[in-house]
Amino acid sequence: MKIAQEYADAINDQITLEYTASLVYRQLAVDMEAIDLSGIAKWFLAQAEEEVEHAQKFTQYLLDRDAHPVLKTIELSGSTVDNALDAFKASLAHEEKVSESIRNLYRVADKVGDIDSRPLLHWFLDEQVEEESTVSEIIGRIELLAGDGSGLLEIDKQLGSREEGED
Ligand code: FEO
């Protein structure tokens, strides 16, 4: 079934948003390196790579459906953070934006009667639940520390042990 142009356009916007997310995470990695939290920086870099994979998954999907993916302008806020809690709060805010965007894709798919793409969207909906949950848990753990530096270094060490491709 040929993909509706309106839906292909929405997926193109999603591809741009996933690449934007990758750059948001790269900036957060730099922000964490700047305050010597290299484990957390490594975690954000792994996340940045995962966002590129998400963009590629949507890109390949459009190609498979005989549509032509088009990258659009990536807009970044230019803001930085100076502590781990704010970094993960920024991460959660961005993930919530991405989740809503995926839900919107689902709405467009329904509107144009595109049943074929449901497995793809279900994969992304599951992924977003997992990503928001992971980041929320990290925020909760950092908040529990209430400024305890040695506890933060322990979290930095744990997050720095994330392997490539691991959530
Ligand atoms: Fe691709 Fe973290 O959303």
Short mmCIF file of N, CA and C and ligand atoms in Angstrom, two decimals:
data_model
loop_
_atom_site.label_atom_id
_atom_site.label_comp_id
_atom_site.label_asym_id
_atom_site.label_seq_id
_atom_site.Cartn_x
_atom_site.Cartn_y
_atom_site.Cartn_z
N MET A 1 0.85 -1.20 0.00
CA MET A 1 0.00 0.00 0.00
C MET A 1 0.89 1.25 0.00
N LYS A 2 0.58 2.16 -0.89
CA LYS A 2 1.38 3.39 -0.96
C LYS A 2 1.11 4.24 0.28
N ILE A 3 2.17 4.79 0.82
CA ILE A 3 2.03 5.59 2.04
C ILE A 3 1.45 6.97 1.67
N ALA A 4 0.52 7.46 2.51
CA ALA A 4 -0.08 8.78 2.26
C ALA A 4 0.97 9.86 2.47
N GLN A 5 0.93 10.88 1.64
CA GLN A 5 1.93 11.95 1.75
C GLN A 5 1.92 12.62 3.12
N GLU A 6 0.72 12.81 3.66
CA GLU A 6 0.61 13.45 4.99
C GLU A 6 1.35 12.63 6.05
N TYR A 7 1.21 11.32 5.92
CA TYR A 7 1.86 10.43 6.90
C TYR A 7 3.38 10.39 6.66
N ALA A 8 3.78 10.33 5.40
CA ALA A 8 5.22 10.35 5.09
C ALA A 8 5.85 11.64 5.61
N ASP A 9 5.14 12.75 5.47
CA ASP A 9 5.66 14.04 5.97
C ASP A 9 5.84 13.99 7.49
N ALA A 10 4.86 13.39 8.17
CA ALA A 10 4.93 13.29 9.63
C ALA A 10 6.12 12.41 10.05
N ILE A 11 6.37 11.34 9.31
CA ILE A 11 7.52 10.48 9.63
C ILE A 11 8.83 11.23 9.35
N ASN A 12 8.85 12.01 8.30
CA ASN A 12 10.04 12.84 8.03
C ASN A 12 10.32 13.77 9.20
N ASP A 13 9.27 14.38 9.73
CA ASP A 13 9.46 15.26 10.90
C ASP A 13 10.01 14.46 12.09
N GLN A 14 9.54 13.22 12.20
CA GLN A 14 10.01 12.37 13.30
C GLN A 14 11.50 12.04 13.13
N ILE A 15 11.90 11.80 11.90
CA ILE A 15 13.32 11.51 11.65
C ILE A 15 14.16 12.71 12.10
N THR A 16 13.71 13.91 11.76
CA THR A 16 14.44 15.11 12.18
C THR A 16 14.47 15.22 13.70
N LEU A 17 13.35 14.89 14.34
CA LEU A 17 13.28 14.97 15.80
C LEU A 17 14.23 13.97 16.46
N GLU A 18 14.36 12.77 15.87
CA GLU A 18 15.28 11.76 16.44
C GLU A 18 16.74 12.23 16.30
N TYR A 19 17.07 12.84 15.16
CA TYR A 19 18.43 13.38 15.02
C TYR A 19 18.63 14.56 15.99
N THR A 20 17.58 15.34 16.19
CA THR A 20 17.67 16.44 17.17
C THR A 20 17.95 15.86 18.56
N ALA A 21 17.24 14.79 18.91
CA ALA A 21 17.45 14.14 20.21
C ALA A 21 18.90 13.70 20.35
N SER A 22 19.45 13.17 19.26
CA SER A 22 20.85 12.72 19.31
C SER A 22 21.78 13.89 19.67
N LEU A 23 21.52 15.06 19.08
CA LEU A 23 22.37 16.22 19.37
C LEU A 23 22.11 16.77 20.77
N VAL A 24 20.86 16.71 21.22
CA VAL A 24 20.55 17.12 22.60
C VAL A 24 21.38 16.27 23.57
N TYR A 25 21.43 14.95 23.31
CA TYR A 25 22.20 14.07 24.19
C TYR A 25 23.70 14.31 24.07
N ARG A 26 24.15 14.64 22.88
CA ARG A 26 25.59 14.95 22.74
C ARG A 26 25.94 16.19 23.55
N GLN A 27 25.06 17.20 23.53
CA GLN A 27 25.32 18.41 24.31
C GLN A 27 25.34 18.07 25.81
N LEU A 28 24.39 17.22 26.23
CA LEU A 28 24.36 16.85 27.66
C LEU A 28 25.63 16.09 28.04
N ALA A 29 26.15 15.28 27.11
CA ALA A 29 27.41 14.56 27.38
C ALA A 29 28.55 15.57 27.58
N VAL A 30 28.58 16.58 26.73
CA VAL A 30 29.62 17.61 26.85
C VAL A 30 29.46 18.34 28.20
N ASP A 31 28.21 18.67 28.55
CA ASP A 31 27.95 19.37 29.82
C ASP A 31 28.45 18.54 31.01
N MET A 32 28.26 17.22 30.92
CA MET A 32 28.69 16.36 32.03
C MET A 32 30.20 16.20 32.07
N GLU A 33 30.83 16.14 30.90
CA GLU A 33 32.31 16.11 30.86
C GLU A 33 32.87 17.38 31.50
N ALA A 34 32.17 18.50 31.27
CA ALA A 34 32.65 19.79 31.78
C ALA A 34 32.65 19.84 33.31
N ILE A 35 31.85 18.98 33.94
CA ILE A 35 31.87 18.94 35.41
C ILE A 35 32.44 17.61 35.92
N ASP A 36 33.22 16.97 35.04
CA ASP A 36 33.99 15.76 35.41
C ASP A 36 33.15 14.54 35.76
N LEU A 37 31.93 14.47 35.23
CA LEU A 37 31.12 13.26 35.43
C LEU A 37 31.19 12.43 34.13
N SER A 38 32.35 11.79 33.93
CA SER A 38 32.58 11.14 32.64
C SER A 38 31.74 9.88 32.44
N GLY A 39 31.32 9.24 33.53
CA GLY A 39 30.45 8.06 33.39
C GLY A 39 29.09 8.47 32.85
N ILE A 40 28.54 9.54 33.41
CA ILE A 40 27.23 10.03 32.94
C ILE A 40 27.37 10.54 31.51
N ALA A 41 28.50 11.19 31.21
CA ALA A 41 28.74 11.66 29.84
C ALA A 41 28.72 10.48 28.87
N LYS A 42 29.35 9.38 29.27
CA LYS A 42 29.38 8.19 28.42
C LYS A 42 27.96 7.65 28.20
N TRP A 43 27.17 7.69 29.26
CA TRP A 43 25.77 7.22 29.17
C TRP A 43 25.01 8.07 28.15
N PHE A 44 25.20 9.38 28.20
CA PHE A 44 24.49 10.26 27.26
C PHE A 44 24.98 10.03 25.82
N LEU A 45 26.27 9.72 25.66
CA LEU A 45 26.77 9.44 24.31
C LEU A 45 26.15 8.16 23.75
N ALA A 46 26.00 7.16 24.62
CA ALA A 46 25.36 5.91 24.18
C ALA A 46 23.91 6.21 23.78
N GLN A 47 23.27 7.08 24.54
CA GLN A 47 21.89 7.46 24.23
C GLN A 47 21.83 8.20 22.88
N ALA A 48 22.82 9.05 22.65
CA ALA A 48 22.88 9.79 21.37
C ALA A 48 22.95 8.82 20.20
N GLU A 49 23.75 7.75 20.36
CA GLU A 49 23.87 6.75 19.29
C GLU A 49 22.53 6.04 19.07
N GLU A 50 21.84 5.78 20.17
CA GLU A 50 20.55 5.09 20.07
C GLU A 50 19.55 5.95 19.28
N GLU A 51 19.62 7.26 19.50
CA GLU A 51 18.70 8.15 18.76
C GLU A 51 18.99 8.13 17.26
N VAL A 52 20.27 8.01 16.90
CA VAL A 52 20.61 7.90 15.48
C VAL A 52 20.00 6.61 14.92
N GLU A 53 20.07 5.54 15.72
CA GLU A 53 19.45 4.28 15.26
C GLU A 53 17.95 4.44 15.06
N HIS A 54 17.31 5.21 15.95
CA HIS A 54 15.86 5.45 15.78
C HIS A 54 15.59 6.19 14.48
N ALA A 55 16.40 7.22 14.22
CA ALA A 55 16.23 7.99 12.98
C ALA A 55 16.41 7.07 11.76
N GLN A 56 17.41 6.18 11.85
CA GLN A 56 17.68 5.29 10.72
C GLN A 56 16.55 4.29 10.53
N LYS A 57 15.95 3.88 11.64
CA LYS A 57 14.84 2.91 11.55
C LYS A 57 13.65 3.54 10.81
N PHE A 58 13.34 4.78 11.12
CA PHE A 58 12.25 5.46 10.41
C PHE A 58 12.64 5.73 8.95
N THR A 59 13.92 6.09 8.73
CA THR A 59 14.38 6.37 7.37
C THR A 59 14.23 5.12 6.49
N GLN A 60 14.69 4.00 7.04
CA GLN A 60 14.59 2.75 6.28
C GLN A 60 13.14 2.38 6.02
N TYR A 61 12.29 2.69 7.01
CA TYR A 61 10.88 2.36 6.84
C TYR A 61 10.28 3.13 5.66
N LEU A 62 10.59 4.42 5.59
CA LEU A 62 10.06 5.22 4.46
C LEU A 62 10.58 4.66 3.14
N LEU A 63 11.86 4.30 3.11
CA LEU A 63 12.42 3.73 1.88
C LEU A 63 11.71 2.43 1.51
N ASP A 64 11.46 1.62 2.53
CA ASP A 64 10.76 0.34 2.28
C ASP A 64 9.35 0.57 1.73
N ARG A 65 8.77 1.72 2.13
CA ARG A 65 7.41 2.01 1.65
C ARG A 65 7.44 2.86 0.37
N ASP A 66 8.63 2.91 -0.23
CA ASP A 66 8.77 3.60 -1.51
C ASP A 66 8.57 5.11 -1.42
N ALA A 67 8.87 5.66 -0.26
CA ALA A 67 8.83 7.12 -0.09
C ALA A 67 10.27 7.62 0.02
N HIS A 68 10.45 8.92 -0.14
CA HIS A 68 11.80 9.48 -0.14
C HIS A 68 12.03 10.31 1.12
N PRO A 69 12.82 9.79 2.08
CA PRO A 69 13.06 10.55 3.32
C PRO A 69 13.79 11.87 3.04
N VAL A 70 13.38 12.90 3.78
CA VAL A 70 14.00 14.23 3.62
C VAL A 70 14.30 14.79 5.01
N LEU A 71 15.57 15.08 5.24
CA LEU A 71 15.94 15.69 6.53
C LEU A 71 15.62 17.17 6.52
N LYS A 72 15.13 17.66 7.65
CA LYS A 72 14.78 19.08 7.74
C LYS A 72 15.71 19.79 8.74
N THR A 73 15.45 21.05 8.94
CA THR A 73 16.31 21.84 9.82
C THR A 73 16.26 21.34 11.26
N ILE A 74 17.44 21.20 11.85
CA ILE A 74 17.51 20.78 13.25
C ILE A 74 17.69 22.03 14.11
N GLU A 75 16.77 22.22 15.04
CA GLU A 75 16.85 23.40 15.90
C GLU A 75 17.20 23.00 17.33
N LEU A 76 18.25 23.62 17.85
CA LEU A 76 18.67 23.35 19.23
C LEU A 76 18.50 24.61 20.07
N SER A 77 18.30 24.42 21.37
CA SER A 77 18.03 25.58 22.23
C SER A 77 19.29 26.40 22.52
N GLY A 78 20.45 25.73 22.43
CA GLY A 78 21.70 26.43 22.75
C GLY A 78 21.93 26.54 24.25
N SER A 79 21.06 25.92 25.05
CA SER A 79 21.24 26.01 26.50
C SER A 79 22.10 24.84 27.01
N THR A 80 22.70 25.04 28.16
CA THR A 80 23.53 24.00 28.78
C THR A 80 23.08 23.80 30.22
N VAL A 81 23.53 22.72 30.83
CA VAL A 81 23.22 22.48 32.25
C VAL A 81 24.54 22.33 33.01
N ASP A 82 24.47 22.54 34.33
CA ASP A 82 25.72 22.46 35.10
C ASP A 82 25.63 21.47 36.26
N ASN A 83 24.63 20.58 36.20
CA ASN A 83 24.58 19.51 37.21
C ASN A 83 23.80 18.32 36.65
N ALA A 84 24.05 17.15 37.26
CA ALA A 84 23.49 15.90 36.74
C ALA A 84 21.96 15.89 36.80
N LEU A 85 21.40 16.42 37.87
CA LEU A 85 19.94 16.38 38.01
C LEU A 85 19.28 17.16 36.87
N ASP A 86 19.79 18.34 36.59
CA ASP A 86 19.21 19.14 35.50
C ASP A 86 19.41 18.44 34.15
N ALA A 87 20.52 17.73 34.00
CA ALA A 87 20.77 17.02 32.74
C ALA A 87 19.70 15.96 32.52
N PHE A 88 19.41 15.18 33.55
CA PHE A 88 18.41 14.12 33.37
C PHE A 88 16.99 14.69 33.28
N LYS A 89 16.76 15.82 33.95
CA LYS A 89 15.45 16.46 33.79
C LYS A 89 15.27 16.96 32.35
N ALA A 90 16.35 17.48 31.76
CA ALA A 90 16.29 17.93 30.36
C ALA A 90 16.05 16.73 29.45
N SER A 91 16.69 15.62 29.80
CA SER A 91 16.54 14.40 29.02
C SER A 91 15.07 13.92 29.08
N LEU A 92 14.50 13.93 30.27
CA LEU A 92 13.11 13.47 30.41
C LEU A 92 12.16 14.38 29.63
N ALA A 93 12.39 15.68 29.71
CA ALA A 93 11.52 16.62 28.99
C ALA A 93 11.58 16.33 27.50
N HIS A 94 12.79 16.03 26.99
CA HIS A 94 12.90 15.76 25.56
C HIS A 94 12.22 14.44 25.21
N GLU A 95 12.40 13.43 26.06
CA GLU A 95 11.75 12.14 25.78
C GLU A 95 10.23 12.27 25.79
N GLU A 96 9.71 13.11 26.68
CA GLU A 96 8.25 13.29 26.72
C GLU A 96 7.76 13.94 25.41
N LYS A 97 8.58 14.84 24.90
CA LYS A 97 8.24 15.48 23.62
C LYS A 97 8.25 14.42 22.49
N VAL A 98 9.27 13.57 22.52
CA VAL A 98 9.36 12.52 21.49
C VAL A 98 8.18 11.55 21.61
N SER A 99 7.83 11.20 22.84
CA SER A 99 6.70 10.27 23.05
C SER A 99 5.42 10.85 22.46
N GLU A 100 5.19 12.12 22.72
CA GLU A 100 3.96 12.74 22.20
C GLU A 100 3.99 12.77 20.67
N SER A 101 5.18 12.97 20.12
CA SER A 101 5.31 12.99 18.67
C SER A 101 4.99 11.61 18.07
N ILE A 102 5.42 10.55 18.76
CA ILE A 102 5.13 9.19 18.28
C ILE A 102 3.62 8.93 18.37
N ARG A 103 3.03 9.39 19.50
CA ARG A 103 1.56 9.23 19.62
C ARG A 103 0.86 9.96 18.47
N ASN A 104 1.40 11.10 18.11
CA ASN A 104 0.79 11.85 17.01
C ASN A 104 0.92 11.11 15.69
N LEU A 105 2.07 10.44 15.50
CA LEU A 105 2.22 9.62 14.29
C LEU A 105 1.13 8.55 14.25
N TYR A 106 0.87 7.99 15.41
CA TYR A 106 -0.17 6.96 15.49
C TYR A 106 -1.52 7.54 15.06
N ARG A 107 -1.79 8.78 15.53
CA ARG A 107 -3.06 9.43 15.17
C ARG A 107 -3.15 9.67 13.67
N VAL A 108 -2.04 10.11 13.07
CA VAL A 108 -2.04 10.37 11.62
C VAL A 108 -2.23 9.05 10.88
N ALA A 109 -1.53 8.00 11.34
CA ALA A 109 -1.66 6.68 10.71
C ALA A 109 -3.11 6.22 10.72
N ASP A 110 -3.77 6.44 11.85
CA ASP A 110 -5.19 6.06 11.96
C ASP A 110 -6.04 6.87 10.99
N LYS A 111 -5.73 8.16 10.94
CA LYS A 111 -6.52 9.07 10.10
C LYS A 111 -6.45 8.66 8.62
N VAL A 112 -5.25 8.27 8.18
CA VAL A 112 -5.10 7.92 6.76
C VAL A 112 -5.29 6.41 6.52
N GLY A 113 -5.65 5.69 7.59
CA GLY A 113 -5.94 4.26 7.45
C GLY A 113 -4.71 3.42 7.17
N ASP A 114 -3.55 3.83 7.72
CA ASP A 114 -2.32 3.08 7.48
C ASP A 114 -2.12 2.02 8.57
N ILE A 115 -2.64 0.85 8.30
CA ILE A 115 -2.55 -0.24 9.28
C ILE A 115 -1.17 -0.89 9.25
N ASP A 116 -0.55 -0.89 8.05
CA ASP A 116 0.73 -1.60 7.87
C ASP A 116 1.83 -1.14 8.82
N SER A 117 1.80 0.13 9.20
CA SER A 117 2.90 0.66 10.01
C SER A 117 2.69 0.46 11.50
N ARG A 118 1.61 -0.18 11.89
CA ARG A 118 1.35 -0.34 13.33
C ARG A 118 2.47 -1.06 14.08
N PRO A 119 3.03 -2.15 13.53
CA PRO A 119 4.12 -2.82 14.28
C PRO A 119 5.29 -1.86 14.56
N LEU A 120 5.62 -1.04 13.56
CA LEU A 120 6.71 -0.08 13.75
C LEU A 120 6.36 0.89 14.88
N LEU A 121 5.14 1.44 14.84
CA LEU A 121 4.76 2.42 15.86
C LEU A 121 4.66 1.78 17.24
N HIS A 122 4.20 0.53 17.28
CA HIS A 122 4.15 -0.16 18.58
C HIS A 122 5.55 -0.31 19.16
N TRP A 123 6.50 -0.62 18.29
CA TRP A 123 7.89 -0.75 18.77
C TRP A 123 8.35 0.56 19.40
N PHE A 124 8.05 1.66 18.72
CA PHE A 124 8.49 2.96 19.24
C PHE A 124 7.72 3.36 20.50
N LEU A 125 6.44 3.02 20.58
CA LEU A 125 5.68 3.36 21.80
C LEU A 125 6.28 2.61 23.00
N ASP A 126 6.60 1.33 22.80
CA ASP A 126 7.24 0.55 23.88
C ASP A 126 8.58 1.17 24.26
N GLU A 127 9.34 1.54 23.25
CA GLU A 127 10.67 2.11 23.47
C GLU A 127 10.56 3.40 24.30
N GLN A 128 9.56 4.22 24.00
CA GLN A 128 9.42 5.48 24.73
C GLN A 128 9.04 5.24 26.19
N VAL A 129 8.17 4.27 26.44
CA VAL A 129 7.81 3.95 27.83
C VAL A 129 9.08 3.55 28.59
N GLU A 130 9.90 2.73 27.94
CA GLU A 130 11.13 2.26 28.58
C GLU A 130 12.11 3.43 28.82
N GLU A 131 12.25 4.29 27.82
CA GLU A 131 13.21 5.39 27.97
C GLU A 131 12.78 6.37 29.06
N GLU A 132 11.49 6.70 29.08
CA GLU A 132 11.01 7.62 30.13
C GLU A 132 11.18 6.99 31.51
N SER A 133 10.91 5.68 31.59
CA SER A 133 11.03 5.00 32.87
C SER A 133 12.49 4.99 33.36
N THR A 134 13.41 4.69 32.45
CA THR A 134 14.83 4.65 32.81
C THR A 134 15.29 6.01 33.34
N VAL A 135 14.95 7.07 32.60
CA VAL A 135 15.42 8.40 33.00
C VAL A 135 14.74 8.85 34.30
N SER A 136 13.45 8.54 34.45
CA SER A 136 12.75 8.91 35.69
C SER A 136 13.40 8.24 36.90
N GLU A 137 13.81 6.98 36.69
CA GLU A 137 14.43 6.24 37.81
C GLU A 137 15.76 6.90 38.19
N ILE A 138 16.53 7.29 37.19
CA ILE A 138 17.82 7.94 37.48
C ILE A 138 17.58 9.25 38.23
N ILE A 139 16.57 10.02 37.79
CA ILE A 139 16.25 11.28 38.46
C ILE A 139 15.90 11.01 39.94
N GLY A 140 15.09 9.98 40.14
CA GLY A 140 14.69 9.63 41.52
C GLY A 140 15.90 9.29 42.38
N ARG A 141 16.85 8.54 41.79
CA ARG A 141 18.04 8.14 42.56
C ARG A 141 18.91 9.35 42.88
N ILE A 142 19.05 10.27 41.93
CA ILE A 142 19.87 11.47 42.19
C ILE A 142 19.20 12.34 43.24
N GLU A 143 17.88 12.43 43.19
CA GLU A 143 17.17 13.25 44.18
C GLU A 143 17.33 12.67 45.59
N LEU A 144 17.38 11.32 45.65
CA LEU A 144 17.56 10.68 46.97
C LEU A 144 18.89 11.06 47.61
N LEU A 145 19.87 11.36 46.76
CA LEU A 145 21.21 11.67 47.29
C LEU A 145 21.24 12.98 48.08
N ALA A 146 20.34 13.89 47.71
CA ALA A 146 20.28 15.20 48.37
C ALA A 146 21.66 15.85 48.51
N GLY A 147 22.40 15.86 47.39
CA GLY A 147 23.68 16.58 47.38
C GLY A 147 24.87 15.77 47.88
N ASP A 148 24.68 14.48 48.13
CA ASP A 148 25.80 13.63 48.58
C ASP A 148 26.73 13.33 47.39
N GLY A 149 27.89 13.97 47.38
CA GLY A 149 28.83 13.85 46.26
C GLY A 149 29.33 12.44 46.03
N SER A 150 29.59 11.70 47.12
CA SER A 150 30.14 10.35 46.91
C SER A 150 29.07 9.44 46.29
N GLY A 151 27.81 9.68 46.66
CA GLY A 151 26.71 8.90 46.05
C GLY A 151 26.61 9.20 44.57
N LEU A 152 26.80 10.47 44.22
CA LEU A 152 26.73 10.84 42.80
C LEU A 152 27.86 10.19 42.01
N LEU A 153 29.04 10.11 42.63
CA LEU A 153 30.17 9.46 41.94
C LEU A 153 29.87 7.98 41.73
N GLU A 154 29.16 7.38 42.65
CA GLU A 154 28.79 5.96 42.50
C GLU A 154 27.82 5.80 41.31
N ILE A 155 26.84 6.70 41.21
CA ILE A 155 25.91 6.66 40.07
C ILE A 155 26.67 6.90 38.77
N ASP A 156 27.62 7.83 38.80
CA ASP A 156 28.44 8.12 37.62
C ASP A 156 29.16 6.85 37.17
N LYS A 157 29.69 6.12 38.14
CA LYS A 157 30.41 4.89 37.81
C LYS A 157 29.46 3.85 37.21
N GLN A 158 28.30 3.71 37.82
CA GLN A 158 27.33 2.71 37.32
C GLN A 158 26.88 3.05 35.89
N LEU A 159 26.53 4.32 35.66
CA LEU A 159 26.04 4.70 34.34
C LEU A 159 27.15 4.61 33.29
N GLY A 160 28.38 4.81 33.73
CA GLY A 160 29.51 4.73 32.81
C GLY A 160 29.80 3.31 32.35
N SER A 161 29.19 2.32 33.02
CA SER A 161 29.43 0.93 32.62
C SER A 161 28.42 0.46 31.58
N ARG A 162 27.55 1.38 31.13
CA ARG A 162 26.58 1.01 30.08
C ARG A 162 27.32 0.60 28.82
N GLU A 163 26.96 -0.55 28.30
CA GLU A 163 27.60 -1.03 27.06
C GLU A 163 26.88 -0.43 25.87
N GLU A 164 27.60 -0.36 24.72
CA GLU A 164 26.98 0.14 23.50
C GLU A 164 25.77 -0.71 23.12
N GLY A 165 24.68 -0.06 22.76
CA GLY A 165 23.48 -0.79 22.36
C GLY A 165 22.61 -1.22 23.51
N GLU A 166 23.09 -0.96 24.75
CA GLU A 166 22.33 -1.35 25.94
C GLU A 166 21.43 -0.19 26.35
N ASP A 167 20.21 -0.49 26.82
CA ASP A 167 19.31 0.57 27.26
C ASP A 167 19.58 0.96 28.69
FE1 FEO B 1 14.25 8.15 20.03
FE2 FEO B 1 14.77 8.70 23.01
O1 FEO B 1 13.61 8.75 21.57
#
